[in-house]
GROMACS .gro file of C-alpha atoms in nm:
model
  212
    1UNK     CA    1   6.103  -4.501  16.894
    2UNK     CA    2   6.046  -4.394  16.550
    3UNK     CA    3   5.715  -4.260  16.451
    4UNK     CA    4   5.526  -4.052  16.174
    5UNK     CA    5   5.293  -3.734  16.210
    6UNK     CA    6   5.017  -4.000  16.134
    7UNK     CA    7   5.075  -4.199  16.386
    8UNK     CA    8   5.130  -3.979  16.641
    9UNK     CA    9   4.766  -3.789  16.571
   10UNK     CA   10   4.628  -4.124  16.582
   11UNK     CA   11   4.760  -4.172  16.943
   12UNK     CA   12   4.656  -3.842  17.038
   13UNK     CA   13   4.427  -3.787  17.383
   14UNK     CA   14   4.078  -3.663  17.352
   15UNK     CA   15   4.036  -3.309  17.315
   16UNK     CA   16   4.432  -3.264  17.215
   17UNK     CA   17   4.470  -3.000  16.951
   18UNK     CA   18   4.848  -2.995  16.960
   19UNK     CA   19   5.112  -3.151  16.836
   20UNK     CA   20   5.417  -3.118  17.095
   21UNK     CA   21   5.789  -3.110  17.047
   22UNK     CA   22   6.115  -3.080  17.157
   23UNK     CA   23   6.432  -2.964  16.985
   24UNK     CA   24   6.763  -3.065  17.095
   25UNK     CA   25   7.124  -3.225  17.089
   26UNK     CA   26   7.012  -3.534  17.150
   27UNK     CA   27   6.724  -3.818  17.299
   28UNK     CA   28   6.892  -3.791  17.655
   29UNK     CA   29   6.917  -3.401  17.687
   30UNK     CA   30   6.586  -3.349  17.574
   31UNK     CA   31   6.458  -3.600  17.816
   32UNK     CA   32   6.579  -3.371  18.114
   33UNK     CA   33   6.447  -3.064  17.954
   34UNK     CA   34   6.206  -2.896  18.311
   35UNK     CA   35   5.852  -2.913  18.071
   36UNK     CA   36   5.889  -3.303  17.953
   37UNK     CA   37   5.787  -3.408  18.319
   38UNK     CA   38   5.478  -3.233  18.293
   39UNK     CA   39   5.368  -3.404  17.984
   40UNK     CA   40   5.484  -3.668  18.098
   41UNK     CA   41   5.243  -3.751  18.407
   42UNK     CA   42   4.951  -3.601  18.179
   43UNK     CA   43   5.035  -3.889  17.955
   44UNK     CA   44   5.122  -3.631  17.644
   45UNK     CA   45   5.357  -3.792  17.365
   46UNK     CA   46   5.626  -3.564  17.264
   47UNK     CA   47   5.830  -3.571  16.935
   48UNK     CA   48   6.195  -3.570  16.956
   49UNK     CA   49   6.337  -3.358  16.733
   50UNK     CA   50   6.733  -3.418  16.729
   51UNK     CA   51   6.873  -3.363  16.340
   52UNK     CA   52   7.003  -3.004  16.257
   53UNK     CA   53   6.735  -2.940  16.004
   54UNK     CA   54   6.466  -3.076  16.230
   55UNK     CA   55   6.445  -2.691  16.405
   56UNK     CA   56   6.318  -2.575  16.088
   57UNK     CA   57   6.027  -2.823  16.028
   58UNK     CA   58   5.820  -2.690  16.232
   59UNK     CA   59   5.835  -2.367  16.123
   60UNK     CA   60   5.808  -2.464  15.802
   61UNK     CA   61   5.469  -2.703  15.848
   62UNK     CA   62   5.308  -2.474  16.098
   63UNK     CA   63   5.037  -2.758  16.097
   64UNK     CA   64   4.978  -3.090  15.984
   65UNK     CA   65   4.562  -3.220  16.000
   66UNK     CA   66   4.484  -2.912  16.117
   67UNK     CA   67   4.704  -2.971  16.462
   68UNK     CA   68   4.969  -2.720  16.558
   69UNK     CA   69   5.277  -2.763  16.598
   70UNK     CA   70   5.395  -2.660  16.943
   71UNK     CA   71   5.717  -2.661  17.106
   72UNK     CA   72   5.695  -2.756  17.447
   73UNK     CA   73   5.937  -2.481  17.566
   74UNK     CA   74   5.687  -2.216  17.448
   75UNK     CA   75   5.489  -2.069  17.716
   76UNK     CA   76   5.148  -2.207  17.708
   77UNK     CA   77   5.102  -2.593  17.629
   78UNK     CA   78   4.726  -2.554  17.638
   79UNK     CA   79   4.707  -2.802  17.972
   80UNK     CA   80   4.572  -2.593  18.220
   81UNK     CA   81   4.218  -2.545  18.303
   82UNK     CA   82   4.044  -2.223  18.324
   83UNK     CA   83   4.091  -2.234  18.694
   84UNK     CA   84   4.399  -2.293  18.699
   85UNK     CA   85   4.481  -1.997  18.430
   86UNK     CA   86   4.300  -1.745  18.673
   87UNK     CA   87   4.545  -1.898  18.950
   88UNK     CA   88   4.841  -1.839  18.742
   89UNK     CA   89   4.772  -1.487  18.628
   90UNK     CA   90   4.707  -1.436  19.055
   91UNK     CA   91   5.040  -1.584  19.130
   92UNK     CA   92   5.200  -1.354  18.847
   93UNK     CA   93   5.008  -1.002  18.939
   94UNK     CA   94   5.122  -1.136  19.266
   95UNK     CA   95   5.500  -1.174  19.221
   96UNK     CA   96   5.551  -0.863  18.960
   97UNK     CA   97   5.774  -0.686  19.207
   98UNK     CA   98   6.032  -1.007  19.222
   99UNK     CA   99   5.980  -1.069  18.837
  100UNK     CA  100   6.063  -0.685  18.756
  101UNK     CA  101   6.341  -0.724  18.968
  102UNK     CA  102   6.499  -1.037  18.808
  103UNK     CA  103   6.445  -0.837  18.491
  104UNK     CA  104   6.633  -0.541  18.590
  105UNK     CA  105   6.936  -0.770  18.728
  106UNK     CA  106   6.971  -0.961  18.444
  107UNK     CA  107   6.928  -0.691  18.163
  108UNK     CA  108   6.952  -0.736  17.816
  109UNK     CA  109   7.044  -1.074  17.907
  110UNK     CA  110   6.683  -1.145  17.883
  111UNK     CA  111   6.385  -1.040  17.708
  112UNK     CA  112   6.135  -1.135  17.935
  113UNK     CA  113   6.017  -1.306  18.297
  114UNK     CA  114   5.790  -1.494  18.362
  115UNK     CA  115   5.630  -1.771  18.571
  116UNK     CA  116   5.542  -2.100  18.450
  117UNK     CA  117   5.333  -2.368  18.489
  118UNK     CA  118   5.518  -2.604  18.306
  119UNK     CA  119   5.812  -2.720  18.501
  120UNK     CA  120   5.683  -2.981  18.746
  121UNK     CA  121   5.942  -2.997  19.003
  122UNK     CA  122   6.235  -2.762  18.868
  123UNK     CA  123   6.306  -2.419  18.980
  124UNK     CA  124   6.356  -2.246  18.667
  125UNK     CA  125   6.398  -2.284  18.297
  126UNK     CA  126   6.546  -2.106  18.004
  127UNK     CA  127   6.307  -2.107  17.673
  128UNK     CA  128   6.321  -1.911  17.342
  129UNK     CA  129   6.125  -1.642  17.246
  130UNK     CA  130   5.897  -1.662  16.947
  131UNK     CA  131   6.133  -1.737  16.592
  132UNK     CA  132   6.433  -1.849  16.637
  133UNK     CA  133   6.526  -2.165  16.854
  134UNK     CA  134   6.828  -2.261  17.100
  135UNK     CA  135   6.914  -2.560  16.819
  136UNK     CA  136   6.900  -2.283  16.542
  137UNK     CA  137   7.088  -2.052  16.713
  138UNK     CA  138   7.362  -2.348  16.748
  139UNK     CA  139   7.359  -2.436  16.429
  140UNK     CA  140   7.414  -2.068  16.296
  141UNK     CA  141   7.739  -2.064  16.532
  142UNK     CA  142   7.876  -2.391  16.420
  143UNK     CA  143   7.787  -2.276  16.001
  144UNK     CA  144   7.929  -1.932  16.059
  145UNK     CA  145   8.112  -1.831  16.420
  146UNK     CA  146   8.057  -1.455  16.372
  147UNK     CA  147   7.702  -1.451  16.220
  148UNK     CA  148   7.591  -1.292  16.566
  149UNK     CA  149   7.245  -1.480  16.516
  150UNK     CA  150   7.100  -1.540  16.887
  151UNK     CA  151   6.753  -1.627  17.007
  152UNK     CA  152   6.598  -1.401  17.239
  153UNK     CA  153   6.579  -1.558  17.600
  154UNK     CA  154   6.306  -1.570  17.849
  155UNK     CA  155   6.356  -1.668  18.208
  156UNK     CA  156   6.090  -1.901  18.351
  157UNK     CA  157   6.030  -1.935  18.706
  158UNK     CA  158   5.823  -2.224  18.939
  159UNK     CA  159   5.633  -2.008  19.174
  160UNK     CA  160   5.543  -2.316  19.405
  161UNK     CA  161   5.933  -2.428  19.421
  162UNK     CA  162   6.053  -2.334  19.798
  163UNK     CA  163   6.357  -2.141  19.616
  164UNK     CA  164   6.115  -1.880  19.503
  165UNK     CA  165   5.977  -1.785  19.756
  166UNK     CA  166   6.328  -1.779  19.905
  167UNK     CA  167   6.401  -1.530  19.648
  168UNK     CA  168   6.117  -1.347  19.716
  169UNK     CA  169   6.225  -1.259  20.076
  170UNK     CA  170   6.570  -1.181  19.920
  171UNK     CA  171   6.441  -0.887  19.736
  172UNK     CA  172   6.200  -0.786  20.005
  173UNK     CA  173   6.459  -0.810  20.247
  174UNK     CA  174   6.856  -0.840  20.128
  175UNK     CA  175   6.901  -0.698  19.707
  176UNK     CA  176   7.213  -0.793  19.738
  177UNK     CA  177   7.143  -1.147  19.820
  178UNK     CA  178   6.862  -1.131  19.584
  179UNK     CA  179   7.094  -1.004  19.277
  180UNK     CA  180   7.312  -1.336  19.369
  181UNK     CA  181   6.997  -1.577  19.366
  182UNK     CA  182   6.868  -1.454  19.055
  183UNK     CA  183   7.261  -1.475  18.871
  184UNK     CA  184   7.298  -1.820  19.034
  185UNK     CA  185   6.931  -1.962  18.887
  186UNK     CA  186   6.970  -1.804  18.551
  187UNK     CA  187   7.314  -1.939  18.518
  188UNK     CA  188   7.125  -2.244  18.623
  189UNK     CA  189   6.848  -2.272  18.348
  190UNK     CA  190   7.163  -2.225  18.105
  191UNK     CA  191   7.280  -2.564  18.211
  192UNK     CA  192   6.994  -2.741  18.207
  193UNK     CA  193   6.935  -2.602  17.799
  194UNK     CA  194   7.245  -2.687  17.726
  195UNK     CA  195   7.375  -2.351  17.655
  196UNK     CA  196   7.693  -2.174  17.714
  197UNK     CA  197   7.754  -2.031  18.081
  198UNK     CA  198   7.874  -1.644  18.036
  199UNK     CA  199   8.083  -1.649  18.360
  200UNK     CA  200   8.168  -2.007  18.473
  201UNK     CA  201   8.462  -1.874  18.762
  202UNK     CA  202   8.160  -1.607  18.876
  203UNK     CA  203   7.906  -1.877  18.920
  204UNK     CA  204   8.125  -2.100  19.108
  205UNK     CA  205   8.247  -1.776  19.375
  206UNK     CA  206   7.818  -1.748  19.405
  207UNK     CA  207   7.722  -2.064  19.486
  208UNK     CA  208   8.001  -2.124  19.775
  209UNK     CA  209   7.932  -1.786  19.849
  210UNK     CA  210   7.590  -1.900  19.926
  211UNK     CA  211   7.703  -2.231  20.092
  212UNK     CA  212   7.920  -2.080  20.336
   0.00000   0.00000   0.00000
């Protein structure tokens, strides 16, 4: 439903300092977007931002009552304790050699990989870097096809999902397998933003691959 910036600080839970939202297409998309079930069972509202110009806002308001505004596909929503931040920095020193390997495969595909805490029960996501957004970068494509404008990408993995740790085993065990797994998830998180799969007829030969 509709709502104003007002209203939605009014609503907002004790000791909230942010002011989360969500770019995208449409109501529906964002809705299956990997960090809205998160915020979801912590009770969080989220804006829906679906209009073209709406990617800008934010960037343009930076705050409103002294609350940031915070996209919730940008790394840290601020929901974790301090234990559970020392857990996630354990779980990252922990996987470095399968994140530096995903990094390698993928290349300049990427500019980063991480782990996140933010994806309740999906395997992996696809978020921006810091600037420019997935919506912006659409809308530079549809205004101009050849502008060349792209948002960086950074690949965001579930450490407690059984497929990492699957992937894990690939690289200590089978690269080759590995290198599959990590073309197969990233190809993936481009589905679930709603971005354009690189290599649809490679994907498919991967995943029965895999199956067979």
């Amino acid at each position: 439903e509709y709502t104003t910036l007002d209203e939605y600080v009014s609503r907002m839970k004790e000791g909230q300092d942010q002011i989360y939202f969500a770019s995208g297409e449409s109501i529906e998309l964002i809705k299956k977007l990997p960090q809205m079930e998160k915020l979801r069972q912590k009770g969080y509202d989220v804006l829906f931002m679906t209009d073209e110009v709406d990617g800008f806002v934010p960037q343009t308001l930076g705050k409103y009552q002294e609350k940031e505004l915070k996209s919730i596909t940008a790394g840290d929503l601020g929901l974790e304790t301090a234990e559970e931040k020392k857990a996630a920095e354990e779980k990252s020193e922990k996987s470095k050699q399968t994140l530096d390997f995903v990094k390698k495969t993928l290349g300049d595909k990427v500019k980063d990989v991480r782990l996140s805490d933010n994806l309740g029960s999906h395997p992996v996501s696809v978020v921006p870097a810091e600037g420019m957004t997935f919506e912006m970068e659409k809308y530079f494509k549809r205004v101009d096809p050849n502008s060349g404008m792209k948002a960086d990408r950074i690949l965001e993995f579930n450490a407690d999902h059984p497929i990492f740790a699957k992937l894990q085993i690939a690289v200590a065990q089978d690269e080759k397998k590995a290198e599959d797994l990590v073309k197969i998830l990233y190809t993936q998180a481009l589905l679930m933003a709603d971005l354009p799969v690189e290599n649809a007829g490679e994907y498919t030969d991967l995943v029965c691959s895999l199956i067979g």
